[in-house]
mmCIF file of C-alpha atoms in Angstrom:
data_model
loop_
_atom_site.group_PDB
_atom_site.id
_atom_site.type_symbol
_atom_site.label_atom_id
_atom_site.label_comp_id
_atom_site.label_asym_id
_atom_site.label_seq_id
_atom_site.Cartn_x
_atom_site.Cartn_y
_atom_site.Cartn_z
ATOM 1 C CA MET A 1 31.015 60.877 17.825
ATOM 2 C CA LEU A 2 31.057 60.817 14.069
ATOM 3 C CA ILE A 3 27.803 62.587 13.054
ATOM 4 C CA ASP A 4 26.540 63.858 10.029
ATOM 5 C CA THR A 5 24.213 66.641 8.958
ATOM 6 C CA PHE A 6 21.389 64.125 8.661
ATOM 7 C CA GLY A 7 21.910 63.090 12.168
ATOM 8 C CA ARG A 8 23.246 59.636 11.505
ATOM 9 C CA VAL A 9 25.972 58.670 13.680
ATOM 10 C CA ALA A 10 28.715 55.919 12.535
ATOM 11 C CA THR A 11 29.750 52.889 14.916
ATOM 12 C CA ASP A 12 30.916 50.307 12.042
ATOM 13 C CA LEU A 13 34.144 51.045 10.721
ATOM 14 C CA ARG A 14 35.171 48.791 7.349
ATOM 15 C CA VAL A 15 38.918 48.653 7.223
ATOM 16 C CA SER A 16 40.566 47.862 3.669
ATOM 17 C CA LEU A 17 43.843 46.006 4.285
ATOM 18 C CA THR A 18 44.809 45.718 0.641
ATOM 19 C CA ASP A 19 43.611 46.199 -2.718
ATOM 20 C CA ARG A 20 44.937 42.890 -3.852
ATOM 21 C CA CYS A 21 42.634 39.878 -4.964
ATOM 22 C CA ASN A 22 43.740 36.163 -5.573
ATOM 23 C CA LEU A 23 40.378 36.041 -7.463
ATOM 24 C CA ARG A 24 38.719 37.981 -10.911
ATOM 25 C CA CYS A 25 35.147 38.011 -10.199
ATOM 26 C CA THR A 26 33.546 39.179 -13.241
ATOM 27 C CA TYR A 27 31.320 41.903 -11.474
ATOM 28 C CA CYS A 28 34.805 43.415 -9.558
ATOM 29 C CA MET A 29 37.515 43.409 -11.867
ATOM 30 C CA PRO A 30 38.871 42.736 -15.466
ATOM 31 C CA GLU A 31 40.346 39.160 -15.824
ATOM 32 C CA GLU A 32 43.855 40.889 -16.119
ATOM 33 C CA GLY A 33 43.487 42.374 -13.198
ATOM 34 C CA LEU A 34 44.263 45.792 -11.466
ATOM 35 C CA GLN A 35 46.984 48.478 -11.140
ATOM 36 C CA TRP A 36 47.630 47.832 -7.646
ATOM 37 C CA LEU A 37 48.542 49.865 -4.894
ATOM 38 C CA ALA A 38 52.421 50.652 -4.539
ATOM 39 C CA LYS A 39 53.521 49.367 -1.216
ATOM 40 C CA PRO A 40 54.571 52.829 0.212
ATOM 41 C CA ASP A 41 51.191 54.113 -0.286
ATOM 42 C CA LEU A 42 49.421 51.271 1.615
ATOM 43 C CA LEU A 43 49.151 51.719 5.364
ATOM 44 C CA THR A 44 51.411 49.909 7.438
ATOM 45 C CA ASP A 45 50.088 47.680 10.021
ATOM 46 C CA ASP A 46 51.053 50.449 12.768
ATOM 47 C CA GLU A 47 49.118 52.693 10.907
ATOM 48 C CA ILE A 48 46.209 50.556 10.914
ATOM 49 C CA VAL A 49 45.859 49.787 14.337
ATOM 50 C CA ARG A 50 46.610 53.527 15.176
ATOM 51 C CA LEU A 51 43.514 54.666 13.093
ATOM 52 C CA VAL A 52 41.172 52.087 14.687
ATOM 53 C CA ARG A 53 42.712 52.982 17.822
ATOM 54 C CA ILE A 54 41.664 56.951 17.129
ATOM 55 C CA ALA A 55 37.990 55.401 15.792
ATOM 56 C CA VAL A 56 37.590 53.226 18.698
ATOM 57 C CA THR A 57 38.769 55.480 21.709
ATOM 58 C CA GLN A 58 37.927 58.934 20.292
ATOM 59 C CA LEU A 59 35.074 58.760 17.704
ATOM 60 C CA GLY A 60 32.730 55.841 19.134
ATOM 61 C CA ILE A 61 33.405 53.192 16.515
ATOM 62 C CA THR A 62 32.181 50.030 18.268
ATOM 63 C CA GLU A 63 32.260 47.492 15.125
ATOM 64 C CA ILE A 64 35.278 47.007 12.944
ATOM 65 C CA ARG A 65 34.900 44.894 9.369
ATOM 66 C CA PHE A 66 38.250 44.190 7.726
ATOM 67 C CA THR A 67 37.886 43.912 4.244
ATOM 68 C CA GLY A 68 40.088 44.088 1.188
ATOM 69 C CA GLY A 69 40.725 43.437 -1.676
ATOM 70 C CA GLU A 70 41.149 40.111 -0.131
ATOM 71 C CA PRO A 71 42.181 40.752 3.645
ATOM 72 C CA LEU A 72 43.559 37.490 3.967
ATOM 73 C CA LEU A 73 46.579 38.297 1.467
ATOM 74 C CA ARG A 74 47.640 40.794 4.242
ATOM 75 C CA PRO A 75 50.662 39.197 5.794
ATOM 76 C CA GLY A 76 50.376 40.934 9.093
ATOM 77 C CA LEU A 77 46.369 40.481 9.329
ATOM 78 C CA VAL A 78 46.285 37.994 12.832
ATOM 79 C CA GLY A 79 48.655 40.523 14.203
ATOM 80 C CA ILE A 80 46.448 43.532 13.356
ATOM 81 C CA VAL A 81 43.401 41.623 14.505
ATOM 82 C CA GLU A 82 45.378 40.755 18.094
ATOM 83 C CA ARG A 83 46.135 44.565 18.726
ATOM 84 C CA CYS A 84 42.970 45.800 18.012
ATOM 85 C CA ALA A 85 41.418 43.183 20.120
ATOM 86 C CA GLN A 86 43.146 44.644 23.004
ATOM 87 C CA LEU A 87 41.648 47.991 22.672
ATOM 88 C CA GLU A 88 39.344 49.087 25.550
ATOM 89 C CA PRO A 89 36.370 49.343 25.062
ATOM 90 C CA ARG A 90 36.864 46.224 22.829
ATOM 91 C CA PRO A 91 35.482 46.487 19.159
ATOM 92 C CA LYS A 92 33.431 43.708 17.704
ATOM 93 C CA MET A 93 35.653 42.269 15.066
ATOM 94 C CA SER A 94 34.797 40.390 11.671
ATOM 95 C CA LEU A 95 36.133 40.010 8.330
ATOM 96 C CA THR A 96 34.840 39.676 4.563
ATOM 97 C CA THR A 97 36.522 37.317 2.689
ATOM 98 C CA ASN A 98 36.469 35.188 -0.248
ATOM 99 C CA GLY A 99 37.449 32.206 2.160
ATOM 100 C CA ILE A 100 40.261 30.537 0.055
ATOM 101 C CA GLY A 101 42.875 31.235 2.815
ATOM 102 C CA LEU A 102 40.496 30.377 5.780
ATOM 103 C CA LYS A 103 41.311 27.011 5.914
ATOM 104 C CA ARG A 104 44.632 27.465 6.993
ATOM 105 C CA THR A 105 43.781 30.489 9.053
ATOM 106 C CA ALA A 106 40.737 30.382 10.933
ATOM 107 C CA LYS A 107 42.078 29.128 14.214
ATOM 108 C CA ALA A 108 44.576 31.739 14.422
ATOM 109 C CA LEU A 109 42.192 34.554 13.589
ATOM 110 C CA LYS A 110 39.730 33.264 16.358
ATOM 111 C CA ALA A 111 42.643 32.903 18.699
ATOM 112 C CA ALA A 112 43.705 36.547 17.958
ATOM 113 C CA GLY A 113 40.055 37.940 18.915
ATOM 114 C CA LEU A 114 38.249 38.002 15.809
ATOM 115 C CA ASP A 115 34.205 37.287 16.362
ATOM 116 C CA ARG A 116 33.053 36.257 12.992
ATOM 117 C CA VAL A 117 33.319 36.240 9.299
ATOM 118 C CA ASN A 118 31.483 36.711 5.966
ATOM 119 C CA VAL A 119 32.327 34.675 2.826
ATOM 120 C CA SER A 120 31.709 35.388 -0.406
ATOM 121 C CA LEU A 121 30.325 32.184 -2.151
ATOM 122 C CA ASP A 122 27.982 32.843 -5.408
ATOM 123 C CA THR A 123 27.154 29.297 -6.594
ATOM 124 C CA LEU A 124 27.771 25.634 -5.332
ATOM 125 C CA ARG A 125 28.570 24.540 -9.205
ATOM 126 C CA PRO A 126 32.332 24.461 -9.609
ATOM 127 C CA ASP A 127 32.283 25.378 -13.507
ATOM 128 C CA VAL A 128 29.948 28.356 -12.892
ATOM 129 C CA PHE A 129 32.401 29.247 -10.003
ATOM 130 C CA LYS A 130 35.303 29.116 -12.434
ATOM 131 C CA THR A 131 33.308 31.083 -14.773
ATOM 132 C CA LEU A 132 32.634 33.943 -12.252
ATOM 133 C CA THR A 133 35.870 34.208 -10.511
ATOM 134 C CA ARG A 134 37.982 33.162 -13.447
ATOM 135 C CA ARG A 135 39.621 30.762 -11.154
ATOM 136 C CA ASP A 136 39.429 27.025 -10.122
ATOM 137 C CA ARG A 137 38.942 27.454 -6.556
ATOM 138 C CA HIS A 138 35.734 26.317 -5.158
ATOM 139 C CA LYS A 139 37.180 23.919 -3.318
ATOM 140 C CA ASP A 140 39.161 26.069 -1.162
ATOM 141 C CA VAL A 141 36.037 28.039 -0.300
ATOM 142 C CA LEU A 142 33.756 25.473 0.610
ATOM 143 C CA GLU A 143 36.985 24.096 3.187
ATOM 144 C CA GLY A 144 37.352 27.594 4.485
ATOM 145 C CA LEU A 145 33.639 28.144 5.121
ATOM 146 C CA GLU A 146 33.872 24.696 7.336
ATOM 147 C CA ALA A 147 36.958 25.731 9.109
ATOM 148 C CA ALA A 148 35.715 29.104 9.738
ATOM 149 C CA ARG A 149 32.269 27.322 11.160
ATOM 150 C CA ASP A 150 34.650 24.523 13.493
ATOM 151 C CA ALA A 151 36.845 27.567 14.747
ATOM 152 C CA GLY A 152 33.780 29.121 16.257
ATOM 153 C CA LEU A 153 33.698 32.252 13.828
ATOM 154 C CA THR A 154 30.266 32.542 14.036
ATOM 155 C CA PRO A 155 27.512 33.290 12.602
ATOM 156 C CA VAL A 156 29.275 32.528 9.417
ATOM 157 C CA LYS A 157 27.412 34.303 7.048
ATOM 158 C CA VAL A 158 27.593 33.698 3.157
ATOM 159 C CA ASN A 159 27.436 36.386 0.622
ATOM 160 C CA THR A 160 25.939 35.672 -2.653
ATOM 161 C CA VAL A 161 25.456 37.937 -6.016
ATOM 162 C CA LEU A 162 23.165 36.199 -8.513
ATOM 163 C CA MET A 163 23.948 36.865 -12.134
ATOM 164 C CA PRO A 164 21.713 36.707 -14.834
ATOM 165 C CA GLY A 165 22.226 33.552 -16.944
ATOM 166 C CA LEU A 166 24.702 32.153 -14.473
ATOM 167 C CA ASN A 167 23.727 31.493 -11.051
ATOM 168 C CA ASP A 168 20.100 33.179 -11.471
ATOM 169 C CA ASP A 169 18.594 29.574 -10.579
ATOM 170 C CA GLU A 170 20.184 28.589 -7.922
ATOM 171 C CA ALA A 171 18.942 30.549 -5.003
ATOM 172 C CA PRO A 172 16.779 27.863 -3.594
ATOM 173 C CA ASP A 173 19.631 25.370 -3.733
ATOM 174 C CA LEU A 174 21.758 27.590 -2.299
ATOM 175 C CA LEU A 175 19.619 28.618 0.816
ATOM 176 C CA ALA A 176 18.847 24.556 1.555
ATOM 177 C CA TRP A 177 22.393 24.516 1.750
ATOM 178 C CA ALA A 178 23.037 27.091 3.969
ATOM 179 C CA VAL A 179 20.615 25.578 6.023
ATOM 180 C CA GLU A 180 21.829 22.230 6.460
ATOM 181 C CA ASN A 181 25.574 23.438 7.203
ATOM 182 C CA ASP A 182 24.259 26.184 9.641
ATOM 183 C CA TYR A 183 25.568 29.252 7.710
ATOM 184 C CA GLU A 184 23.518 32.514 7.302
ATOM 185 C CA LEU A 185 22.892 33.220 3.482
ATOM 186 C CA ARG A 186 22.655 36.819 2.224
ATOM 187 C CA PHE A 187 21.929 37.866 -1.251
ATOM 188 C CA ILE A 188 23.274 41.066 -2.276
ATOM 189 C CA GLU A 189 22.111 42.952 -5.581
ATOM 190 C CA GLN A 190 24.645 43.649 -7.929
ATOM 191 C CA MET A 191 26.028 47.013 -7.433
ATOM 192 C CA PRO A 192 28.036 49.194 -9.865
ATOM 193 C CA LEU A 193 31.634 48.385 -8.358
ATOM 194 C CA ASP A 194 33.265 47.084 -11.569
ATOM 195 C CA ALA A 195 36.566 48.263 -12.987
ATOM 196 C CA GLN A 196 35.415 48.106 -16.330
ATOM 197 C CA HIS A 197 32.246 49.657 -15.652
ATOM 198 C CA GLY A 198 30.083 47.057 -17.341
ATOM 199 C CA TRP A 199 27.259 47.027 -14.866
ATOM 200 C CA LYS A 200 23.653 47.611 -15.915
ATOM 201 C CA ARG A 201 20.503 48.300 -14.089
ATOM 202 C CA ASP A 202 18.002 46.703 -17.007
ATOM 203 C CA GLY A 203 18.302 43.077 -16.431
ATOM 204 C CA MET A 204 20.071 42.803 -12.964
ATOM 205 C CA ILE A 205 18.458 40.474 -10.290
ATOM 206 C CA THR A 206 16.370 42.159 -7.713
ATOM 207 C CA ALA A 207 15.609 41.442 -4.363
ATOM 208 C CA GLY A 208 11.985 40.881 -5.797
ATOM 209 C CA ASP A 209 13.636 38.168 -8.006
ATOM 210 C CA ILE A 210 15.261 36.486 -5.448
ATOM 211 C CA LEU A 211 12.270 36.342 -2.816
ATOM 212 C CA GLU A 212 10.100 35.054 -5.725
ATOM 213 C CA SER A 213 12.566 32.473 -6.242
ATOM 214 C CA LEU A 214 13.071 31.404 -2.787
ATOM 215 C CA ARG A 215 9.380 31.169 -2.110
ATOM 216 C CA THR A 216 8.919 28.496 -4.380
ATOM 217 C CA ARG A 217 10.483 26.169 -1.861
ATOM 218 C CA PHE A 218 10.346 27.878 1.478
ATOM 219 C CA GLU A 219 8.131 29.822 3.625
ATOM 220 C CA LEU A 220 9.398 33.201 4.204
ATOM 221 C CA THR A 221 8.223 35.492 7.567
ATOM 222 C CA GLU A 222 9.409 38.784 7.663
ATOM 223 C CA GLU A 223 11.527 39.644 10.583
ATOM 224 C CA GLY A 224 10.851 43.212 10.663
ATOM 225 C CA SER A 225 12.728 46.625 10.805
ATOM 226 C CA THR A 226 12.938 46.598 14.697
ATOM 227 C CA GLU A 227 14.842 43.646 14.435
ATOM 228 C CA ARG A 228 16.936 45.003 11.632
ATOM 229 C CA GLY A 229 18.224 48.281 13.352
ATOM 230 C CA SER A 230 20.856 49.754 10.904
ATOM 231 C CA ALA A 231 21.793 46.334 9.341
ATOM 232 C CA PRO A 232 21.876 46.438 5.487
ATOM 233 C CA ALA A 233 20.030 43.102 5.128
ATOM 234 C CA GLU A 234 16.381 42.830 5.420
ATOM 235 C CA ARG A 235 16.139 39.204 6.829
ATOM 236 C CA TRP A 236 13.296 36.699 6.647
ATOM 237 C CA ILE A 237 12.938 33.399 8.798
ATOM 238 C CA VAL A 238 12.805 30.380 6.708
ATOM 239 C CA ASP A 239 9.909 27.912 7.553
ATOM 240 C CA GLY A 240 9.540 29.057 11.143
ATOM 241 C CA GLY A 241 12.989 29.456 12.250
ATOM 242 C CA PRO A 242 15.602 29.274 13.437
ATOM 243 C CA HIS A 243 17.801 29.924 10.172
ATOM 244 C CA ARG A 244 17.410 33.164 8.376
ATOM 245 C CA VAL A 245 18.207 34.589 5.332
ATOM 246 C CA GLY A 246 18.912 37.968 4.285
ATOM 247 C CA VAL A 247 18.743 40.408 1.246
ATOM 248 C CA ILE A 248 20.926 43.119 1.018
ATOM 249 C CA ALA A 249 19.003 45.453 -1.564
ATOM 250 C CA SER A 250 21.345 48.340 -2.728
ATOM 251 C CA VAL A 251 19.964 49.227 -5.685
ATOM 252 C CA THR A 252 16.307 48.781 -5.530
ATOM 253 C CA ARG A 253 15.470 49.540 -1.720
ATOM 254 C CA PRO A 254 18.612 51.819 -0.387
ATOM 255 C CA PHE A 255 18.839 51.749 3.189
ATOM 256 C CA CYS A 256 21.260 55.157 3.365
ATOM 257 C CA SER A 257 18.603 56.611 6.060
ATOM 258 C CA ALA A 258 19.846 54.279 8.675
ATOM 259 C CA CYS A 259 23.484 53.939 7.477
ATOM 260 C CA ASP A 260 26.179 54.072 10.505
ATOM 261 C CA ARG A 261 29.181 53.118 8.427
ATOM 262 C CA THR A 262 32.503 55.196 7.862
ATOM 263 C CA ARG A 263 35.083 53.237 5.627
ATOM 264 C CA LEU A 264 39.185 53.654 5.590
ATOM 265 C CA THR A 265 40.760 52.790 2.317
ATOM 266 C CA ALA A 266 44.052 50.285 2.183
ATOM 267 C CA ASP A 267 45.972 53.900 1.406
ATOM 268 C CA GLY A 268 44.360 55.812 4.095
ATOM 269 C CA GLN A 269 41.483 57.571 2.796
ATOM 270 C CA VAL A 270 38.329 57.982 4.624
ATOM 271 C CA ARG A 271 34.838 57.331 2.612
ATOM 272 C CA THR A 272 31.871 58.322 3.784
ATOM 273 C CA CYS A 273 30.140 55.944 1.392
ATOM 274 C CA LEU A 274 31.112 52.774 -0.832
ATOM 275 C CA PHE A 275 29.776 54.826 -3.923
ATOM 276 C CA ALA A 276 31.538 58.320 -2.702
ATOM 277 C CA THR A 277 33.129 60.125 -5.074
ATOM 278 C CA GLU A 278 35.384 61.738 -2.799
ATOM 279 C CA GLU A 279 37.750 60.828 -0.301
ATOM 280 C CA THR A 280 39.737 63.087 2.845
ATOM 281 C CA ASP A 281 43.226 61.713 3.457
ATOM 282 C CA LEU A 282 44.328 60.742 6.748
ATOM 283 C CA ARG A 283 47.515 59.087 5.408
ATOM 284 C CA GLY A 284 49.224 62.397 4.966
ATOM 285 C CA ALA A 285 48.131 63.376 8.345
ATOM 286 C CA LEU A 286 49.692 60.052 9.915
ATOM 287 C CA ARG A 287 53.178 60.463 8.257
ATOM 288 C CA ALA A 288 53.559 64.350 8.589
ATOM 289 C CA ALA A 289 57.079 65.310 10.079
ATOM 290 C CA PRO A 290 57.622 66.969 13.000
ATOM 291 C CA GLU A 291 58.930 69.989 11.456
ATOM 292 C CA ASP A 292 55.739 69.817 9.336
ATOM 293 C CA SER A 293 52.911 72.245 9.658
ATOM 294 C CA THR A 294 50.442 69.397 9.216
ATOM 295 C CA ASP A 295 49.479 68.541 12.912
ATOM 296 C CA GLY A 296 49.557 64.905 13.487
ATOM 297 C CA SER A 297 48.510 63.959 16.712
ATOM 298 C CA ASP A 298 45.723 62.119 17.212
ATOM 299 C CA GLU A 299 43.060 64.707 18.127
ATOM 300 C CA ALA A 300 44.002 66.207 14.923
ATOM 301 C CA ILE A 301 43.467 63.252 12.990
ATOM 302 C CA ALA A 302 40.261 62.733 14.789
ATOM 303 C CA ARG A 303 39.185 66.361 13.719
ATOM 304 C CA ILE A 304 40.109 65.382 10.106
ATOM 305 C CA TRP A 305 37.544 62.271 9.913
ATOM 306 C CA LYS A 306 34.683 64.113 11.840
ATOM 307 C CA LEU A 307 34.792 66.746 9.253
ATOM 308 C CA ALA A 308 34.706 64.151 6.307
ATOM 309 C CA MET A 309 31.904 62.643 8.093
ATOM 310 C CA TRP A 310 29.852 65.687 8.566
ATOM 311 C CA GLY A 311 29.663 66.308 4.897
ATOM 312 C CA LYS A 312 28.464 62.834 4.276
ATOM 313 C CA LYS A 313 25.535 63.004 1.644
ATOM 314 C CA ALA A 314 21.725 61.698 2.074
ATOM 315 C CA GLY A 315 22.133 58.788 -0.326
ATOM 316 C CA SER A 316 24.411 56.861 -2.537
ATOM 317 C CA GLY A 317 22.530 57.849 -5.598
ATOM 318 C CA LEU A 318 21.948 54.133 -6.466
ATOM 319 C CA ASP A 319 18.387 55.061 -7.088
ATOM 320 C CA ASP A 320 18.978 57.915 -9.607
ATOM 321 C CA PRO A 321 19.038 56.449 -13.175
ATOM 322 C CA SER A 322 21.671 58.961 -14.075
ATOM 323 C CA PHE A 323 24.167 57.310 -11.305
ATOM 324 C CA LEU A 324 27.514 57.726 -12.300
ATOM 325 C CA GLN A 325 29.745 54.864 -10.596
ATOM 326 C CA PRO A 326 33.009 55.860 -8.717
ATOM 327 C CA GLU A 327 36.420 55.509 -10.673
ATOM 328 C CA ARG A 328 37.909 53.189 -7.795
ATOM 329 C CA PRO A 329 37.136 49.590 -8.236
ATOM 330 C CA MET A 330 35.648 47.936 -5.079
ATOM 331 C CA SER A 331 38.844 45.947 -4.470
ATOM 332 C CA ALA A 332 40.662 49.620 -3.683
ATOM 333 C CA ILE A 333 37.834 50.720 -1.529
ATOM 334 C CA GLY A 334 36.847 47.422 0.510
ATOM 335 C CA GLY A 335 33.253 45.957 0.779
#
């Protein structure tokens, strides 16, 4: 069991498969990209599957979310999903993606055992998409979403970040589109995860702003904390149902007290929080030579992981005006 000193138990593992991405979203990384991790630093497919197996069979993990960077850029993705689906007990498995490669991979991922997907899409306007992502791939994302829905990777959740002066007027249109296409829309407050450290608390679009905008067109009924559980999104029933819309208010309404996540970076580091400034190395233990004094057994790796999670802090610190964001950008950590 992965328990911390505040009594929280981690049952949800986020696995970053790569730090690379084929978009350059303004709230994530600079236009020129980043210094990518060297291939030898990345976990191999076998190492990822081994760590997931340890997490599921020894540490009580029941849900796996594959992330990036952009996880669809990982050549061995389908095989990793297939092997993890064979674990006992079988974990629930999902994928967070920008959707660009879903049109060609959705059926294979479903056949391999993936349960559902989260797709990032911030606008319905191709010109705004190009401005936000610095790439002209809007049509590819829409086609990817359709392919995921048709393949049965449902519920298909759409993650949206609203940015002042760019797409902050689109909330009602996005919700109407999501309802029409049977997607579950979730708005995410912009978080300080950009490599260039350009995030500013002042002027960000808050959960309150989003809900105020949505209520100009829709009747929203709060679902309630009982239904929410440890999920990061507060959800509202739209016009009496059955559709729902979520808001993840990491900045203005932190939900750290109910957090049940542990994170594994693409280079084999455990992170107790998306905003943690410290990491615990598992890759070294995985690759320990037989003559090395480091014990690289599954049990030893599980002990290292447990110790890392025991030191998890009470909160992310986002509600502190003096918050200093992590040096590693989101693409290297996994969302």
